[in-house]
GROMACS .gro file of C-alpha atoms in nm:
model
  321
    1MET     CA    1   0.000   0.000   0.000
    2PHE     CA    2   0.274   0.243   0.098
    3SER     CA    3   0.616   0.237  -0.061
    4SER     CA    4   0.926   0.264   0.156
    5HIS     CA    5   1.054   0.506  -0.108
    6VAL     CA    6   0.858   0.818  -0.021
    7THR     CA    7   0.837   1.075  -0.298
    8TYR     CA    8   0.705   1.428  -0.316
    9SER     CA    9   0.390   1.303  -0.489
   10SER     CA   10   0.313   1.049  -0.215
   11LYS     CA   11   0.202   1.331   0.012
   12LEU     CA   12  -0.029   1.458  -0.260
   13THR     CA   13  -0.163   1.107  -0.314
   14LEU     CA   14  -0.237   1.072   0.056
   15TYR     CA   15  -0.416   1.408   0.053
   16ALA     CA   16  -0.626   1.287  -0.239
   17LYS     CA   17  -0.729   0.974  -0.049
   18VAL     CA   18  -0.819   1.179   0.259
   19MET     CA   19  -1.022   1.421   0.047
   20GLU     CA   20  -1.205   1.126  -0.109
   21ASP     CA   21  -1.275   0.980   0.234
   22LEU     CA   22  -1.412   1.311   0.363
   23PHE     CA   23  -1.621   1.345   0.048
   24GLU     CA   24  -1.777   1.002   0.100
   25LYS     CA   25  -1.844   1.046   0.474
   26ARG     CA   26  -1.981   1.403   0.444
   27ASP     CA   27  -1.927   1.475   0.812
   28PHE     CA   28  -1.887   1.844   0.895
   29GLY     CA   29  -1.711   1.765   1.222
   30MET     CA   30  -1.445   1.568   1.035
   31TYR     CA   31  -1.388   1.861   0.799
   32ILE     CA   32  -1.346   2.100   1.092
   33ARG     CA   33  -1.097   1.867   1.261
   34PHE     CA   34  -0.907   1.839   0.933
   35ILE     CA   35  -0.896   2.218   0.884
   36ASN     CA   36  -0.809   2.301   1.246
   37ASP     CA   37  -0.546   2.030   1.300
   38THR     CA   38  -0.449   1.881   0.965
   39ASN     CA   39  -0.136   1.710   1.097
   40THR     CA   40  -0.320   1.508   1.364
   41ALA     CA   41  -0.599   1.426   1.120
   42MET     CA   42  -0.352   1.301   0.859
   43GLU     CA   43  -0.170   1.088   1.117
   44SER     CA   44  -0.503   0.927   1.209
   45TRP     CA   45  -0.577   0.850   0.845
   46ILE     CA   46  -0.232   0.700   0.794
   47LYS     CA   47  -0.284   0.478   1.097
   48MET     CA   48  -0.618   0.367   0.956
   49TYR     CA   49  -0.471   0.291   0.612
   50VAL     CA   50  -0.177   0.101   0.764
   51SER     CA   51  -0.415  -0.093   0.988
   52ASP     CA   52  -0.634  -0.191   0.692
   53TYR     CA   53  -0.327  -0.311   0.504
   54CYS     CA   54  -0.164  -0.498   0.793
   55PHE     CA   55  -0.480  -0.673   0.908
   56GLU     CA   56  -0.611  -0.777   0.569
   57ILE     CA   57  -0.666  -1.155   0.566
   58VAL     CA   58  -0.415  -1.302   0.322
   59GLU     CA   59  -0.375  -1.673   0.399
   60SER     CA   60  -0.553  -1.945   0.599
   61GLY     CA   61  -0.746  -1.692   0.804
   62LYS     CA   62  -0.430  -1.504   0.902
   63ASN     CA   63  -0.387  -1.132   0.853
   64ARG     CA   64  -0.081  -0.995   0.675
   65LEU     CA   65   0.094  -0.874   0.992
   66GLU     CA   66   0.022  -1.198   1.177
   67LYS     CA   67   0.158  -1.411   0.891
   68GLN     CA   68   0.483  -1.217   0.853
   69ALA     CA   69   0.538  -1.172   1.227
   70ASN     CA   70   0.480  -1.542   1.297
   71GLU     CA   71   0.735  -1.642   1.035
   72ILE     CA   72   0.995  -1.410   1.187
   73LEU     CA   73   0.910  -1.514   1.543
   74GLU     CA   74   0.925  -1.883   1.463
   75ASP     CA   75   1.270  -1.853   1.305
   76SER     CA   76   1.401  -1.628   1.585
   77ILE     CA   77   1.272  -1.842   1.871
   78GLU     CA   78   1.405  -2.158   1.709
   79ALA     CA   79   1.748  -1.997   1.672
   80LEU     CA   80   1.745  -1.876   2.034
   81ILE     CA   81   1.656  -2.221   2.163
   82LYS     CA   82   1.952  -2.359   1.969
   83CYS     CA   83   2.170  -2.101   2.146
   84VAL     CA   84   2.042  -2.223   2.482
   85LYS     CA   85   2.113  -2.586   2.400
   86LYS     CA   86   2.450  -2.504   2.246
   87ASN     CA   87   2.563  -2.342   2.570
   88SER     CA   88   2.440  -2.624   2.790
   89LEU     CA   89   2.602  -2.621   3.134
   90SER     CA   90   2.516  -2.981   3.206
   91THR     CA   91   2.838  -3.105   3.046
   92LYS     CA   92   3.061  -2.799   3.081
   93ASP     CA   93   3.254  -2.693   3.386
   94ILE     CA   94   3.195  -2.319   3.347
   95SER     CA   95   3.027  -2.055   3.558
   96PHE     CA   96   2.680  -1.923   3.496
   97GLN     CA   97   2.818  -1.582   3.401
   98VAL     CA   98   3.032  -1.742   3.131
   99TRP     CA   99   2.727  -1.931   3.005
  100LEU     CA  100   2.529  -1.609   2.995
  101GLN     CA  101   2.804  -1.429   2.804
  102ASN     CA  102   2.819  -1.715   2.555
  103PHE     CA  103   2.444  -1.691   2.512
  104TYR     CA  104   2.468  -1.316   2.450
  105ASN     CA  105   2.732  -1.372   2.184
  106CYS     CA  106   2.525  -1.639   2.012
  107ALA     CA  107   2.200  -1.441   2.027
  108GLN     CA  108   2.332  -1.102   1.915
  109GLY     CA  109   2.281  -1.185   1.550
  110ILE     CA  110   1.922  -1.291   1.616
  111VAL     CA  111   1.779  -1.028   1.849
  112PRO     CA  112   1.930  -0.713   2.006
  113PHE     CA  113   1.967  -0.848   2.360
  114SER     CA  114   2.088  -0.622   2.637
  115GLU     CA  115   2.167  -0.664   3.004
  116THR     CA  116   1.793  -0.688   3.070
  117VAL     CA  117   1.782  -1.034   2.914
  118PHE     CA  118   1.646  -1.172   3.243
  119ASP     CA  119   1.331  -0.962   3.195
  120LEU     CA  120   1.249  -1.170   2.890
  121PHE     CA  121   1.311  -1.495   3.072
  122ASP     CA  122   1.141  -1.386   3.394
  123MET     CA  123   1.457  -1.494   3.575
  124LYS     CA  124   1.573  -1.165   3.723
  125GLU     CA  125   1.797  -1.203   4.028
  126VAL     CA  126   1.746  -1.579   4.041
  127GLU     CA  127   2.024  -1.786   4.191
  128VAL     CA  128   2.095  -2.061   3.942
  129THR     CA  129   2.193  -2.392   4.104
  130ASP     CA  130   2.028  -2.642   3.869
  131PHE     CA  131   2.138  -2.548   3.519
  132ILE     CA  132   1.934  -2.818   3.346
  133GLN     CA  133   1.615  -2.682   3.502
  134PHE     CA  134   1.726  -2.329   3.421
  135GLU     CA  135   1.765  -2.414   3.052
  136LYS     CA  136   1.421  -2.574   3.049
  137LYS     CA  137   1.279  -2.260   3.209
  138VAL     CA  138   1.445  -2.038   2.948
  139ILE     CA  139   1.315  -2.251   2.660
  140LYS     CA  140   0.964  -2.256   2.808
  141ASN     CA  141   0.961  -1.878   2.847
  142LEU     CA  142   1.084  -1.829   2.492
  143GLU     CA  143   0.796  -2.043   2.368
  144GLU     CA  144   0.555  -1.839   2.581
  145VAL     CA  145   0.692  -1.519   2.430
  146GLN     CA  146   0.619  -1.658   2.085
  147LYS     CA  147   0.262  -1.755   2.178
  148SER     CA  148   0.199  -1.419   2.344
  149HIS     CA  149   0.310  -1.221   2.039
  150GLU     CA  150   0.111  -1.446   1.807
  151ARG     CA  151  -0.201  -1.365   2.010
  152ILE     CA  152  -0.127  -0.991   1.988
  153PHE     CA  153  -0.093  -0.994   1.609
  154ARG     CA  154  -0.396  -1.220   1.571
  155THR     CA  155  -0.627  -0.961   1.730
  156GLY     CA  156  -0.603  -0.740   1.423
  157ASN     CA  157  -0.658  -0.405   1.592
  158LEU     CA  158  -0.472  -0.076   1.619
  159GLU     CA  159  -0.322  -0.168   1.956
  160SER     CA  160  -0.127  -0.442   1.780
  161LEU     CA  161   0.056  -0.173   1.584
  162ASN     CA  162   0.133   0.017   1.904
  163SER     CA  163   0.299  -0.295   2.048
  164LEU     CA  164   0.567  -0.287   1.777
  165VAL     CA  165   0.905  -0.135   1.860
  166GLU     CA  166   0.910   0.048   1.527
  167LYS     CA  167   0.554   0.160   1.464
  168PRO     CA  168   0.490   0.167   1.087
  169HIS     CA  169   0.218   0.433   1.099
  170ILE     CA  170   0.443   0.674   1.290
  171SER     CA  171   0.741   0.614   1.060
  172LEU     CA  172   0.524   0.666   0.753
  173ALA     CA  173   0.370   0.982   0.896
  174LYS     CA  174   0.715   1.133   0.950
  175ASN     CA  175   0.824   1.047   0.596
  176ILE     CA  176   0.506   1.121   0.403
  177LEU     CA  177   0.366   1.429   0.576
  178GLY     CA  178   0.682   1.635   0.534
  179CYS     CA  179   0.643   1.998   0.637
  180THR     CA  180   0.338   2.049   0.856
  181LYS     CA  181   0.345   2.428   0.878
  182ARG     CA  182   0.012   2.587   0.794
  183CYS     CA  183  -0.080   2.899   0.602
  184PRO     CA  184  -0.135   3.170   0.864
  185LEU     CA  185  -0.452   3.280   0.686
  186CYS     CA  186  -0.650   2.983   0.551
  187TYR     CA  187  -0.465   2.702   0.739
  188VAL     CA  188  -0.376   2.494   0.433
  189THR     CA  189  -0.062   2.286   0.497
  190CYS     CA  190   0.272   2.344   0.327
  191ILE     CA  191   0.323   2.081   0.060
  192LYS     CA  192   0.704   2.064   0.080
  193THR     CA  193   0.932   1.817   0.257
  194SER     CA  194   1.004   1.849   0.630
  195ASP     CA  195   1.354   1.989   0.583
  196HIS     CA  196   1.285   2.202   0.277
  197PRO     CA  197   1.490   2.517   0.220
  198GLY     CA  198   1.325   2.850   0.154
  199GLU     CA  199   0.966   2.955   0.197
  200HIS     CA  200   0.654   2.754   0.271
  201SER     CA  201   0.400   2.718  -0.006
  202ALA     CA  202   0.094   2.527  -0.120
  203PRO     CA  203  -0.037   2.462  -0.473
  204TYR     CA  204  -0.379   2.591  -0.372
  205HIS     CA  205  -0.540   2.772  -0.079
  206TYR     CA  206  -0.876   2.729   0.088
  207PRO     CA  207  -1.153   2.987   0.061
  208LEU     CA  208  -1.088   3.200   0.368
  209GLY     CA  209  -1.438   3.144   0.501
  210VAL     CA  210  -1.345   2.791   0.612
  211ALA     CA  211  -1.103   2.952   0.859
  212GLY     CA  212  -1.369   3.196   0.976
  213TYR     CA  213  -1.271   3.510   0.786
  214HIS     CA  214  -1.572   3.727   0.712
  215ASP     CA  215  -1.674   4.078   0.617
  216GLU     CA  216  -1.691   4.267   0.946
  217LYS     CA  217  -1.985   4.476   0.829
  218THR     CA  218  -2.208   4.209   0.676
  219LYS     CA  219  -2.064   3.909   0.868
  220GLU     CA  220  -2.064   3.715   0.539
  221LEU     CA  221  -1.800   3.442   0.520
  222MET     CA  222  -1.539   3.511   0.254
  223MET     CA  223  -1.535   3.291  -0.057
  224GLU     CA  224  -1.203   3.419  -0.193
  225THR     CA  225  -0.873   3.235  -0.158
  226CYS     CA  226  -0.556   3.386  -0.013
  227ASN     CA  227  -0.416   3.419  -0.366
  228VAL     CA  228  -0.707   3.632  -0.485
  229LEU     CA  229  -0.709   3.853  -0.177
  230CYS     CA  230  -0.331   3.906  -0.188
  231ALA     CA  231  -0.379   4.049  -0.537
  232GLY     CA  232  -0.627   4.311  -0.417
  233GLU     CA  233  -0.665   4.596  -0.171
  234LEU     CA  234  -0.874   4.437   0.104
  235SER     CA  235  -0.748   4.419   0.462
  236PHE     CA  236  -0.764   4.170   0.748
  237ARG     CA  237  -0.697   4.153   1.117
  238ASN     CA  238  -0.677   3.866   1.362
  239TYR     CA  239  -0.517   3.748   1.685
  240ASP     CA  240  -0.170   3.741   1.524
  241THR     CA  241  -0.196   4.107   1.423
  242TYR     CA  242  -0.324   4.206   1.768
  243HIS     CA  243  -0.638   4.309   1.575
  244LYS     CA  244  -0.446   4.571   1.383
  245TRP     CA  245  -0.548   4.601   1.016
  246TYR     CA  246  -0.312   4.479   0.742
  247LYS     CA  247  -0.373   4.457   0.371
  248TYR     CA  248  -0.372   4.098   0.251
  249LYS     CA  249  -0.105   4.184  -0.004
  250ASP     CA  250   0.115   4.305   0.285
  251TYR     CA  251   0.069   3.988   0.493
  252ARG     CA  252   0.446   3.933   0.513
  253SER     CA  253   0.481   4.241   0.732
  254VAL     CA  254   0.279   4.085   1.017
  255ASP     CA  255   0.567   3.880   1.161
  256GLU     CA  256   0.842   3.635   1.069
  257TYR     CA  257   0.606   3.340   1.035
  258TYR     CA  258   0.380   3.524   0.790
  259LYS     CA  259   0.696   3.630   0.608
  260SER     CA  260   0.803   3.265   0.571
  261TRP     CA  261   0.503   3.192   0.349
  262ASN     CA  262   0.496   3.252  -0.025
  263ILE     CA  263   0.134   3.321  -0.123
  264ALA     CA  264   0.135   3.408  -0.492
  265PRO     CA  265  -0.110   3.692  -0.569
  266ASN     CA  266  -0.338   3.575  -0.850
  267THR     CA  267  -0.697   3.684  -0.911
  268SER     CA  268  -0.768   3.371  -1.117
  269LEU     CA  269  -0.682   3.123  -0.838
  270GLU     CA  270  -1.029   3.087  -0.691
  271ALA     CA  271  -1.126   2.807  -0.455
  272SER     CA  272  -1.089   2.458  -0.601
  273LEU     CA  273  -1.398   2.278  -0.724
  274TYR     CA  274  -1.370   2.050  -0.422
  275TRP     CA  275  -1.379   2.330  -0.164
  276GLN     CA  276  -1.653   2.510  -0.354
  277TRP     CA  277  -1.859   2.194  -0.314
  278VAL     CA  278  -1.767   2.165   0.056
  279PHE     CA  279  -1.878   2.523   0.113
  280CYS     CA  280  -2.213   2.458  -0.057
  281GLN     CA  281  -2.269   2.137   0.139
  282PHE     CA  282  -2.198   2.289   0.479
  283TYR     CA  283  -2.254   2.664   0.443
  284LYS     CA  284  -2.503   2.668   0.731
  285GLU     CA  285  -2.267   2.470   0.954
  286PHE     CA  286  -1.968   2.692   0.866
  287ALA     CA  287  -2.172   3.003   0.942
  288GLU     CA  288  -2.290   2.867   1.276
  289TYR     CA  289  -1.945   2.738   1.371
  290HIS     CA  290  -1.779   3.074   1.299
  291MET     CA  291  -2.076   3.280   1.427
  292ALA     CA  292  -2.110   3.445   1.087
  293LYS     CA  293  -2.339   3.439   0.784
  294CYS     CA  294  -2.321   3.259   0.452
  295ASN     CA  295  -2.596   3.380   0.220
  296LYS     CA  296  -2.403   3.479  -0.092
  297ILE     CA  297  -2.276   3.153  -0.238
  298PRO     CA  298  -2.208   3.192  -0.613
  299LEU     CA  299  -2.466   3.021  -0.835
  300LYS     CA  300  -2.202   2.820  -1.021
  301TRP     CA  301  -2.089   2.671  -0.688
  302LYS     CA  302  -2.443   2.551  -0.625
  303ASN     CA  303  -2.456   2.381  -0.966
  304ILE     CA  304  -2.143   2.168  -0.916
  305VAL     CA  305  -2.191   1.802  -1.015
  306GLU     CA  306  -2.060   1.551  -0.760
  307GLU     CA  307  -1.892   1.338  -1.025
  308ASP     CA  308  -1.691   1.643  -1.128
  309VAL     CA  309  -1.585   1.689  -0.765
  310LYS     CA  310  -1.450   1.334  -0.746
  311ASN     CA  311  -1.263   1.374  -1.073
  312SER     CA  312  -1.121   1.707  -0.961
  313ILE     CA  313  -0.957   1.542  -0.660
  314LYS     CA  314  -0.742   1.323  -0.884
  315ILE     CA  315  -0.657   1.612  -1.113
  316LYS     CA  316  -0.579   1.856  -0.833
  317PHE     CA  317  -0.347   1.613  -0.653
  318ASN     CA  318  -0.194   1.459  -0.966
  319ASP     CA  319  -0.328   1.119  -0.863
  320SER     CA  320  -0.326   0.897  -1.168
  321SER     CA  321  -0.436   0.585  -0.983
   0.00000   0.00000   0.00000
């Protein structure tokens, strides 16, 4: 489902899938959570996608994670048991500490053991006097470890992913999401990589009404994008400006964070077909949420065909799948 080779377009592809999911669910609360905290929302979607992939039944009633984990566990446990038997004290006149060191050396290529090896065996601070019984105890506990982990992976739920040392959904989120800085005006997320040089940018911006911007006289939510407004003479104020008025085209003068964003002024870059549709679907909810009004939706927005919205997602995010 996800490639280990993360490319610039993989973030766009993920966005497309999230947009499709939101489109299908048509839940205003989910849209608000996505707009207000895109990073957390995207991490949740990644976890869901990874979970669906890992727990898909692939063979003999086993899910993909269970099948692969069991194969690795079986080989590892078998190799560790061989290490135990290889270092048997029953026929060697050596101390327990020497036996333990030999076991470490043998097991290092199998699992990354540390000095807490007794935690695994449940033998912490035990005085070993009967080495044959000790070896049996170690082997029994290794077999129990295998059974325990098999049960965890068999459950097929999100907690199984959290039990892994390297959690795939977290690793993927770090690689795929890239830069998570948001436009200081409409809240759209920067599309670049996490360590990108230069300014933040996005290929499109939301209509400012989704972030609550409205005409202070009429209270009407604004339909224009940041690009359109930065090409004009209108002004804004918010918490960041300490409610002092700034022209949109002078947004960089607010502070260093605003200055770090490159919002290209362009009167033709209106809201995408997708967000026009979202606005039409939830204009009452947006107005209520932002304690504003939304009575002047353009007629062409109201006439958008849903099939065109779905197609626009693939075009907008360059998703050829």
